[in-house]
Amino acid sequence: IHTKLGFVSEDCTGAIRKIKYDVTTNSFVGFAAPLANGVPIAQFYQTDSYKQLKSWFDTIDKGPLLNVHMFQPLPSNNTSSSSSFLLSGYGVADTYTSNDIVRRWISIFENCFQKQIRIIGFSRGVILFLNDDNKYMRAMRLMSGFFASLPNMKLHQRPEAFEIHLPSKWPWFYLRRQQLLLFLQDPTHLATKWRNRLLSSTAQLMMGQQLISIQHLQDIIDSDAYSKRDHGLVRTDINSKDRQNYRSCEKLTSNDLLHI
């Protein structure tokens, strides 16, 4: 990897529960493995005993979820952007805790740091305050010191930590100045949430003291003073039924539209 900096994204999705035998590793894949530093122990289910295998089927849950980590290299000023790639993927059960997530992130950070790759932070997929997502939200708060703390782990005091200088005009933005890592929701989900709020007929979107609504976009599209070449918008871009239209998010935040 020709990079010194990177960002890791993590997301989880449902998976078909199935047990398979892996000839290469002589192990059974699909059971929810115990965790070490927040990560399932590889090749844990190895046996030549039919009795042991039957016991696993009777007592061990099949992993209902697939957890995936992607690594996005951050290029320097003189290099082109690199594509993200799969860092790891494994089956899990919904029995892990926020502390397991913290240990997993620290383990990934330290393993990359040993290879002279500095992880800047972690992003997570959809955060809807469900049971699974509450664990991730708490893990983010614990590691960033956002009204929570890890009394036995002073991560912000480690030599690898950096310091954040916030603009003086941001008194409303709370973040501890010393951080080991940054945390955020997946930008794609953030952008689509912003768009859905903007296009909602019942919710309001405020920017500072000003109210923003779909009517502003409708006026631009209908105006004879501007053409599609000026703003790049079409009516489907403000169709609220298409809630995952990320291309529309790119258009709504384009410089051409913002300059109108």
PDB file of C-alpha atoms in Angstrom:
ATOM      1  CA  ILE A   1       0.000   0.000   0.000  1.00  0.00           C
ATOM      2  CA  HIS A   2       1.603   3.273  -1.104  1.00  0.00           C
ATOM      3  CA  THR A   3      -0.024   5.437   1.542  1.00  0.00           C
ATOM      4  CA  LYS A   4       0.664   6.573   5.084  1.00  0.00           C
ATOM      5  CA  LEU A   5      -2.873   7.662   5.985  1.00  0.00           C
ATOM      6  CA  GLY A   6      -6.248   5.984   5.724  1.00  0.00           C
ATOM      7  CA  PHE A   7      -9.838   5.853   6.936  1.00  0.00           C
ATOM      8  CA  VAL A   8     -11.704   2.670   7.849  1.00  0.00           C
ATOM      9  CA  SER A   9     -15.432   2.203   7.300  1.00  0.00           C
ATOM     10  CA  GLU A  10     -17.464  -0.512   8.963  1.00  0.00           C
ATOM     11  CA  ASP A  11     -20.943  -1.806   8.260  1.00  0.00           C
ATOM     12  CA  CYS A  12     -23.070  -4.823   9.052  1.00  0.00           C
ATOM     13  CA  THR A  13     -25.754  -6.617   7.063  1.00  0.00           C
ATOM     14  CA  GLY A  14     -27.907  -9.691   7.457  1.00  0.00           C
ATOM     15  CA  ALA A  15     -26.542 -12.965   6.107  1.00  0.00           C
ATOM     16  CA  ILE A  16     -27.979 -16.385   5.314  1.00  0.00           C
ATOM     17  CA  ARG A  17     -27.131 -18.654   8.244  1.00  0.00           C
ATOM     18  CA  LYS A  18     -25.093 -21.496   6.830  1.00  0.00           C
ATOM     19  CA  ILE A  19     -22.230 -23.705   8.009  1.00  0.00           C
ATOM     20  CA  LYS A  20     -19.528 -24.694   5.528  1.00  0.00           C
ATOM     21  CA  TYR A  21     -16.398 -26.768   5.792  1.00  0.00           C
ATOM     22  CA  ASP A  22     -13.247 -25.019   4.584  1.00  0.00           C
ATOM     23  CA  VAL A  23     -10.820 -27.605   3.221  1.00  0.00           C
ATOM     24  CA  THR A  24      -7.906 -25.150   3.136  1.00  0.00           C
ATOM     25  CA  THR A  25      -8.005 -24.359   6.866  1.00  0.00           C
ATOM     26  CA  ASN A  26      -9.651 -27.606   8.033  1.00  0.00           C
ATOM     27  CA  SER A  27     -12.252 -25.562   9.903  1.00  0.00           C
ATOM     28  CA  PHE A  28     -15.998 -24.992   9.938  1.00  0.00           C
ATOM     29  CA  VAL A  29     -17.108 -21.525   8.869  1.00  0.00           C
ATOM     30  CA  GLY A  30     -20.398 -19.888   9.813  1.00  0.00           C
ATOM     31  CA  PHE A  31     -20.542 -20.277  13.571  1.00  0.00           C
ATOM     32  CA  ALA A  32     -20.340 -17.111  15.681  1.00  0.00           C
ATOM     33  CA  ALA A  33     -16.768 -17.295  16.990  1.00  0.00           C
ATOM     34  CA  PRO A  34     -15.604 -15.900  20.351  1.00  0.00           C
ATOM     35  CA  LEU A  35     -13.902 -12.519  20.249  1.00  0.00           C
ATOM     36  CA  ALA A  36     -10.292 -11.561  20.915  1.00  0.00           C
ATOM     37  CA  ASN A  37      -9.726  -7.798  21.000  1.00  0.00           C
ATOM     38  CA  GLY A  38     -13.207  -7.423  19.558  1.00  0.00           C
ATOM     39  CA  VAL A  39     -12.434  -9.583  16.504  1.00  0.00           C
ATOM     40  CA  PRO A  40     -13.624 -13.209  16.038  1.00  0.00           C
ATOM     41  CA  ILE A  41     -10.852 -15.765  16.495  1.00  0.00           C
ATOM     42  CA  ALA A  42      -9.929 -17.162  13.077  1.00  0.00           C
ATOM     43  CA  GLN A  43     -10.209 -20.915  12.448  1.00  0.00           C
ATOM     44  CA  PHE A  44     -11.644 -21.449  15.922  1.00  0.00           C
ATOM     45  CA  TYR A  45     -13.959 -24.284  14.943  1.00  0.00           C
ATOM     46  CA  GLN A  46     -11.540 -27.060  13.997  1.00  0.00           C
ATOM     47  CA  THR A  47     -12.262 -30.659  14.949  1.00  0.00           C
ATOM     48  CA  ASP A  48     -12.086 -34.225  13.704  1.00  0.00           C
ATOM     49  CA  SER A  49     -14.768 -35.314  16.160  1.00  0.00           C
ATOM     50  CA  TYR A  50     -18.322 -35.775  14.962  1.00  0.00           C
ATOM     51  CA  LYS A  51     -19.497 -35.494  18.567  1.00  0.00           C
ATOM     52  CA  GLN A  52     -17.834 -32.093  18.921  1.00  0.00           C
ATOM     53  CA  LEU A  53     -19.321 -30.904  15.635  1.00  0.00           C
ATOM     54  CA  LYS A  54     -22.800 -31.997  16.730  1.00  0.00           C
ATOM     55  CA  SER A  55     -22.313 -30.148  20.018  1.00  0.00           C
ATOM     56  CA  TRP A  56     -21.471 -26.956  18.114  1.00  0.00           C
ATOM     57  CA  PHE A  57     -24.594 -27.287  15.982  1.00  0.00           C
ATOM     58  CA  ASP A  58     -26.688 -27.773  19.121  1.00  0.00           C
ATOM     59  CA  THR A  59     -25.192 -24.995  21.259  1.00  0.00           C
ATOM     60  CA  ILE A  60     -23.471 -22.380  19.066  1.00  0.00           C
ATOM     61  CA  ASP A  61     -25.381 -19.760  17.106  1.00  0.00           C
ATOM     62  CA  LYS A  62     -24.827 -19.498  13.395  1.00  0.00           C
ATOM     63  CA  GLY A  63     -23.595 -16.005  12.566  1.00  0.00           C
ATOM     64  CA  PRO A  64     -26.692 -14.030  11.457  1.00  0.00           C
ATOM     65  CA  LEU A  65     -24.709 -10.921  10.506  1.00  0.00           C
ATOM     66  CA  LEU A  66     -21.814 -10.154   8.182  1.00  0.00           C
ATOM     67  CA  ASN A  67     -19.490  -7.415   9.440  1.00  0.00           C
ATOM     68  CA  VAL A  68     -17.275  -5.763   6.828  1.00  0.00           C
ATOM     69  CA  HIS A  69     -14.331  -3.342   7.146  1.00  0.00           C
ATOM     70  CA  MET A  70     -13.214  -1.271   4.157  1.00  0.00           C
ATOM     71  CA  PHE A  71      -9.972   0.710   4.017  1.00  0.00           C
ATOM     72  CA  GLN A  72      -9.838   4.007   2.128  1.00  0.00           C
ATOM     73  CA  PRO A  73      -6.283   5.263   1.488  1.00  0.00           C
ATOM     74  CA  LEU A  74      -5.886   9.027   1.808  1.00  0.00           C
ATOM     75  CA  PRO A  75      -3.483  10.276  -0.875  1.00  0.00           C
ATOM     76  CA  SER A  76      -0.910  12.978  -0.342  1.00  0.00           C
ATOM     77  CA  ASN A  77      -1.086  16.233  -2.298  1.00  0.00           C
ATOM     78  CA  ASN A  78       1.057  14.842  -5.107  1.00  0.00           C
ATOM     79  CA  THR A  79      -0.693  11.518  -5.677  1.00  0.00           C
ATOM     80  CA  SER A  80      -4.010  10.520  -7.181  1.00  0.00           C
ATOM     81  CA  SER A  81      -6.828   9.051  -5.121  1.00  0.00           C
ATOM     82  CA  SER A  82      -6.723   5.288  -4.553  1.00  0.00           C
ATOM     83  CA  SER A  83      -9.696   2.944  -4.516  1.00  0.00           C
ATOM     84  CA  SER A  84     -10.916   1.516  -1.239  1.00  0.00           C
ATOM     85  CA  PHE A  85     -10.491  -2.200  -0.627  1.00  0.00           C
ATOM     86  CA  LEU A  86     -11.752  -4.904   1.724  1.00  0.00           C
ATOM     87  CA  LEU A  87      -9.826  -5.051   4.976  1.00  0.00           C
ATOM     88  CA  SER A  88     -11.793  -7.859   6.628  1.00  0.00           C
ATOM     89  CA  GLY A  89     -15.152  -9.578   6.636  1.00  0.00           C
ATOM     90  CA  TYR A  90     -16.568 -12.054   9.125  1.00  0.00           C
ATOM     91  CA  GLY A  91     -19.798 -13.410  10.579  1.00  0.00           C
ATOM     92  CA  VAL A  92     -20.922 -12.169  13.979  1.00  0.00           C
ATOM     93  CA  ALA A  93     -23.793 -12.550  16.418  1.00  0.00           C
ATOM     94  CA  ASP A  94     -25.453  -9.592  18.101  1.00  0.00           C
ATOM     95  CA  THR A  95     -23.882 -10.377  21.481  1.00  0.00           C
ATOM     96  CA  TYR A  96     -20.873  -8.051  21.388  1.00  0.00           C
ATOM     97  CA  THR A  97     -20.679  -4.929  23.561  1.00  0.00           C
ATOM     98  CA  SER A  98     -19.507  -1.356  23.095  1.00  0.00           C
ATOM     99  CA  ASN A  99     -16.248  -2.319  24.801  1.00  0.00           C
ATOM    100  CA  ASP A 100     -15.742  -5.063  22.195  1.00  0.00           C
ATOM    101  CA  ILE A 101     -16.126  -2.433  19.463  1.00  0.00           C
ATOM    102  CA  VAL A 102     -13.610  -0.163  21.209  1.00  0.00           C
ATOM    103  CA  ARG A 103     -11.106  -3.019  21.465  1.00  0.00           C
ATOM    104  CA  ARG A 104     -11.665  -3.910  17.796  1.00  0.00           C
ATOM    105  CA  TRP A 105     -10.993  -0.360  16.632  1.00  0.00           C
ATOM    106  CA  ILE A 106      -7.890  -0.082  18.785  1.00  0.00           C
ATOM    107  CA  SER A 107      -6.642  -3.446  17.484  1.00  0.00           C
ATOM    108  CA  ILE A 108      -7.103  -2.342  13.853  1.00  0.00           C
ATOM    109  CA  PHE A 109      -5.432   0.995  14.596  1.00  0.00           C
ATOM    110  CA  GLU A 110      -2.418  -0.618  16.288  1.00  0.00           C
ATOM    111  CA  ASN A 111      -1.952  -3.299  13.622  1.00  0.00           C
ATOM    112  CA  CYS A 112      -1.971  -0.669  10.881  1.00  0.00           C
ATOM    113  CA  PHE A 113       0.307   1.623  12.884  1.00  0.00           C
ATOM    114  CA  GLN A 114       2.868  -1.174  13.187  1.00  0.00           C
ATOM    115  CA  LYS A 115       2.918  -1.233   9.376  1.00  0.00           C
ATOM    116  CA  GLN A 116       3.443   2.563   9.347  1.00  0.00           C
ATOM    117  CA  ILE A 117      -0.119   3.303   8.242  1.00  0.00           C
ATOM    118  CA  ARG A 118      -1.918   5.901  10.350  1.00  0.00           C
ATOM    119  CA  ILE A 119      -5.670   5.334  10.651  1.00  0.00           C
ATOM    120  CA  ILE A 120      -7.320   8.751  10.948  1.00  0.00           C
ATOM    121  CA  GLY A 121     -10.715   7.453  11.994  1.00  0.00           C
ATOM    122  CA  PHE A 122     -13.648   5.110  11.548  1.00  0.00           C
ATOM    123  CA  SER A 123     -17.000   5.594   9.874  1.00  0.00           C
ATOM    124  CA  ARG A 124     -20.077   3.524  10.463  1.00  0.00           C
ATOM    125  CA  GLY A 125     -23.078   2.825   8.248  1.00  0.00           C
ATOM    126  CA  VAL A 126     -26.652   3.714   9.174  1.00  0.00           C
ATOM    127  CA  ILE A 127     -27.067   4.889  12.775  1.00  0.00           C
ATOM    128  CA  LEU A 128     -30.750   4.709  13.674  1.00  0.00           C
ATOM    129  CA  PHE A 129     -30.449   4.287  17.446  1.00  0.00           C
ATOM    130  CA  LEU A 130     -31.430   0.652  17.256  1.00  0.00           C
ATOM    131  CA  ASN A 131     -29.873  -1.854  19.665  1.00  0.00           C
ATOM    132  CA  ASP A 132     -26.870  -2.604  17.466  1.00  0.00           C
ATOM    133  CA  ASP A 133     -26.341   1.046  16.560  1.00  0.00           C
ATOM    134  CA  ASN A 134     -26.549   2.187  20.190  1.00  0.00           C
ATOM    135  CA  LYS A 135     -23.448   0.098  20.846  1.00  0.00           C
ATOM    136  CA  TYR A 136     -21.549   1.878  18.094  1.00  0.00           C
ATOM    137  CA  MET A 137     -22.746   5.293  19.239  1.00  0.00           C
ATOM    138  CA  ARG A 138     -21.557   4.569  22.775  1.00  0.00           C
ATOM    139  CA  ALA A 139     -18.201   3.266  21.491  1.00  0.00           C
ATOM    140  CA  MET A 140     -17.726   6.491  19.502  1.00  0.00           C
ATOM    141  CA  ARG A 141     -18.565   8.595  22.555  1.00  0.00           C
ATOM    142  CA  LEU A 142     -16.205   6.625  24.789  1.00  0.00           C
ATOM    143  CA  MET A 143     -13.252   6.936  22.434  1.00  0.00           C
ATOM    144  CA  SER A 144     -13.786  10.596  21.571  1.00  0.00           C
ATOM    145  CA  GLY A 145     -14.617  11.693  25.129  1.00  0.00           C
ATOM    146  CA  PHE A 146     -18.025  13.026  24.106  1.00  0.00           C
ATOM    147  CA  PHE A 147     -19.733  13.159  27.527  1.00  0.00           C
ATOM    148  CA  ALA A 148     -18.281   9.716  28.239  1.00  0.00           C
ATOM    149  CA  SER A 149     -14.873   8.355  29.195  1.00  0.00           C
ATOM    150  CA  LEU A 150     -12.717   5.263  29.464  1.00  0.00           C
ATOM    151  CA  PRO A 151     -11.214   5.611  32.969  1.00  0.00           C
ATOM    152  CA  ASN A 152      -8.571   2.946  32.388  1.00  0.00           C
ATOM    153  CA  MET A 153      -7.686   3.966  28.816  1.00  0.00           C
ATOM    154  CA  LYS A 154      -6.484   7.525  28.224  1.00  0.00           C
ATOM    155  CA  LEU A 155      -6.432   7.233  24.453  1.00  0.00           C
ATOM    156  CA  HIS A 156      -6.148  10.990  23.872  1.00  0.00           C
ATOM    157  CA  GLN A 157      -2.903  11.026  25.890  1.00  0.00           C
ATOM    158  CA  ARG A 158      -1.130   8.505  23.682  1.00  0.00           C
ATOM    159  CA  PRO A 159       1.831   9.858  21.675  1.00  0.00           C
ATOM    160  CA  GLU A 160       0.019   9.047  18.409  1.00  0.00           C
ATOM    161  CA  ALA A 161      -2.859  11.412  19.279  1.00  0.00           C
ATOM    162  CA  PHE A 162      -3.304  14.660  17.351  1.00  0.00           C
ATOM    163  CA  GLU A 163      -4.755  18.051  18.287  1.00  0.00           C
ATOM    164  CA  ILE A 164      -7.771  19.649  16.661  1.00  0.00           C
ATOM    165  CA  HIS A 165      -7.993  23.430  16.300  1.00  0.00           C
ATOM    166  CA  LEU A 166     -11.618  24.486  15.902  1.00  0.00           C
ATOM    167  CA  PRO A 167     -12.589  27.863  14.413  1.00  0.00           C
ATOM    168  CA  SER A 168     -13.209  30.524  17.058  1.00  0.00           C
ATOM    169  CA  LYS A 169     -16.670  31.103  15.558  1.00  0.00           C
ATOM    170  CA  TRP A 170     -17.746  27.542  16.381  1.00  0.00           C
ATOM    171  CA  PRO A 171     -18.684  27.793  20.083  1.00  0.00           C
ATOM    172  CA  TRP A 172     -21.545  25.372  19.418  1.00  0.00           C
ATOM    173  CA  PHE A 173     -19.233  22.581  18.214  1.00  0.00           C
ATOM    174  CA  TYR A 174     -18.101  20.361  21.081  1.00  0.00           C
ATOM    175  CA  LEU A 175     -15.121  18.058  20.576  1.00  0.00           C
ATOM    176  CA  ARG A 176     -12.163  17.302  22.805  1.00  0.00           C
ATOM    177  CA  ARG A 177      -9.078  18.897  21.275  1.00  0.00           C
ATOM    178  CA  GLN A 178      -6.848  15.831  21.721  1.00  0.00           C
ATOM    179  CA  GLN A 179      -8.043  12.811  19.750  1.00  0.00           C
ATOM    180  CA  LEU A 180      -6.536   9.495  18.749  1.00  0.00           C
ATOM    181  CA  LEU A 181      -9.216   8.869  16.105  1.00  0.00           C
ATOM    182  CA  LEU A 182     -12.178  10.616  14.512  1.00  0.00           C
ATOM    183  CA  PHE A 183     -15.627   9.055  14.132  1.00  0.00           C
ATOM    184  CA  LEU A 184     -18.528   9.766  11.819  1.00  0.00           C
ATOM    185  CA  GLN A 185     -21.431   8.183  10.088  1.00  0.00           C
ATOM    186  CA  ASP A 186     -20.877   6.985   6.530  1.00  0.00           C
ATOM    187  CA  PRO A 187     -20.916  10.208   4.421  1.00  0.00           C
ATOM    188  CA  THR A 188     -23.177   8.596   1.811  1.00  0.00           C
ATOM    189  CA  HIS A 189     -25.856   7.947   4.438  1.00  0.00           C
ATOM    190  CA  LEU A 190     -25.377  11.420   5.913  1.00  0.00           C
ATOM    191  CA  ALA A 191     -25.874  13.030   2.505  1.00  0.00           C
ATOM    192  CA  THR A 192     -29.010  11.026   1.703  1.00  0.00           C
ATOM    193  CA  LYS A 193     -30.452  11.787   5.162  1.00  0.00           C
ATOM    194  CA  TRP A 194     -29.857  15.500   4.553  1.00  0.00           C
ATOM    195  CA  ARG A 195     -31.544  15.272   1.139  1.00  0.00           C
ATOM    196  CA  ASN A 196     -34.548  13.364   2.538  1.00  0.00           C
ATOM    197  CA  ARG A 197     -34.967  15.984   5.261  1.00  0.00           C
ATOM    198  CA  LEU A 198     -34.721  18.756   2.668  1.00  0.00           C
ATOM    199  CA  LEU A 199     -37.379  17.164   0.451  1.00  0.00           C
ATOM    200  CA  SER A 200     -39.716  16.207   3.307  1.00  0.00           C
ATOM    201  CA  SER A 201     -43.198  17.746   3.253  1.00  0.00           C
ATOM    202  CA  THR A 202     -43.554  17.465   7.043  1.00  0.00           C
ATOM    203  CA  ALA A 203     -40.063  18.103   8.483  1.00  0.00           C
ATOM    204  CA  GLN A 204     -38.146  21.382   8.449  1.00  0.00           C
ATOM    205  CA  LEU A 205     -34.467  21.912   7.703  1.00  0.00           C
ATOM    206  CA  MET A 206     -32.742  24.872   9.348  1.00  0.00           C
ATOM    207  CA  MET A 207     -29.356  26.317   8.409  1.00  0.00           C
ATOM    208  CA  GLY A 208     -28.449  28.750  11.174  1.00  0.00           C
ATOM    209  CA  GLN A 209     -31.469  31.052  11.422  1.00  0.00           C
ATOM    210  CA  GLN A 210     -32.758  30.353   7.912  1.00  0.00           C
ATOM    211  CA  LEU A 211     -35.328  27.814   6.816  1.00  0.00           C
ATOM    212  CA  ILE A 212     -34.569  25.724   3.737  1.00  0.00           C
ATOM    213  CA  SER A 213     -37.294  23.927   1.803  1.00  0.00           C
ATOM    214  CA  ILE A 214     -37.898  22.094  -1.432  1.00  0.00           C
ATOM    215  CA  GLN A 215     -39.610  25.214  -2.783  1.00  0.00           C
ATOM    216  CA  HIS A 216     -36.245  26.906  -3.336  1.00  0.00           C
ATOM    217  CA  LEU A 217     -35.183  24.073  -5.641  1.00  0.00           C
ATOM    218  CA  GLN A 218     -38.570  24.012  -7.375  1.00  0.00           C
ATOM    219  CA  ASP A 219     -38.270  27.744  -8.105  1.00  0.00           C
ATOM    220  CA  ILE A 220     -34.814  27.268  -9.647  1.00  0.00           C
ATOM    221  CA  ILE A 221     -35.999  24.421 -11.905  1.00  0.00           C
ATOM    222  CA  ASP A 222     -39.107  26.373 -13.010  1.00  0.00           C
ATOM    223  CA  SER A 223     -37.290  29.681 -13.482  1.00  0.00           C
ATOM    224  CA  ASP A 224     -36.796  30.983 -17.031  1.00  0.00           C
ATOM    225  CA  ALA A 225     -33.652  32.755 -15.836  1.00  0.00           C
ATOM    226  CA  TYR A 226     -31.753  29.466 -15.511  1.00  0.00           C
ATOM    227  CA  SER A 227     -31.380  26.397 -17.684  1.00  0.00           C
ATOM    228  CA  LYS A 228     -30.402  22.846 -16.849  1.00  0.00           C
ATOM    229  CA  ARG A 229     -26.906  23.743 -18.013  1.00  0.00           C
ATOM    230  CA  ASP A 230     -26.724  26.306 -15.172  1.00  0.00           C
ATOM    231  CA  HIS A 231     -27.825  24.090 -12.283  1.00  0.00           C
ATOM    232  CA  GLY A 232     -27.845  20.505 -13.615  1.00  0.00           C
ATOM    233  CA  LEU A 233     -31.153  19.654 -11.903  1.00  0.00           C
ATOM    234  CA  VAL A 234     -34.119  17.672 -13.210  1.00  0.00           C
ATOM    235  CA  ARG A 235     -37.446  17.011 -11.505  1.00  0.00           C
ATOM    236  CA  THR A 236     -36.462  13.502 -10.407  1.00  0.00           C
ATOM    237  CA  ASP A 237     -33.710  15.056  -8.285  1.00  0.00           C
ATOM    238  CA  ILE A 238     -36.369  16.463  -5.953  1.00  0.00           C
ATOM    239  CA  ASN A 239     -38.562  13.360  -5.920  1.00  0.00           C
ATOM    240  CA  SER A 240     -38.839  12.489  -2.223  1.00  0.00           C
ATOM    241  CA  LYS A 241     -39.942   8.896  -2.943  1.00  0.00           C
ATOM    242  CA  ASP A 242     -36.441   7.964  -4.134  1.00  0.00           C
ATOM    243  CA  ARG A 243     -34.749   8.027  -0.717  1.00  0.00           C
ATOM    244  CA  GLN A 244     -31.383   6.599  -1.804  1.00  0.00           C
ATOM    245  CA  ASN A 245     -30.663   8.867  -4.770  1.00  0.00           C
ATOM    246  CA  TYR A 246     -27.061   9.752  -4.001  1.00  0.00           C
ATOM    247  CA  ARG A 247     -26.497  11.226  -7.461  1.00  0.00           C
ATOM    248  CA  SER A 248     -29.143  13.792  -6.575  1.00  0.00           C
ATOM    249  CA  CYS A 249     -27.165  14.645  -3.399  1.00  0.00           C
ATOM    250  CA  GLU A 250     -24.118  15.410  -5.532  1.00  0.00           C
ATOM    251  CA  LYS A 251     -26.159  17.730  -7.752  1.00  0.00           C
ATOM    252  CA  LEU A 252     -27.754  19.526  -4.784  1.00  0.00           C
ATOM    253  CA  THR A 253     -24.321  20.327  -3.355  1.00  0.00           C
ATOM    254  CA  SER A 254     -22.623  21.222  -6.635  1.00  0.00           C
ATOM    255  CA  ASN A 255     -20.848  24.556  -7.011  1.00  0.00           C
ATOM    256  CA  ASP A 256     -23.019  25.434 -10.018  1.00  0.00           C
ATOM    257  CA  LEU A 257     -26.190  25.220  -7.925  1.00  0.00           C
ATOM    258  CA  LEU A 258     -24.694  26.935  -4.874  1.00  0.00           C
ATOM    259  CA  HIS A 259     -23.606  29.904  -6.995  1.00  0.00           C
ATOM    260  CA  ILE A 260     -27.182  30.599  -8.131  1.00  0.00           C
TER     261      ILE A 260
END
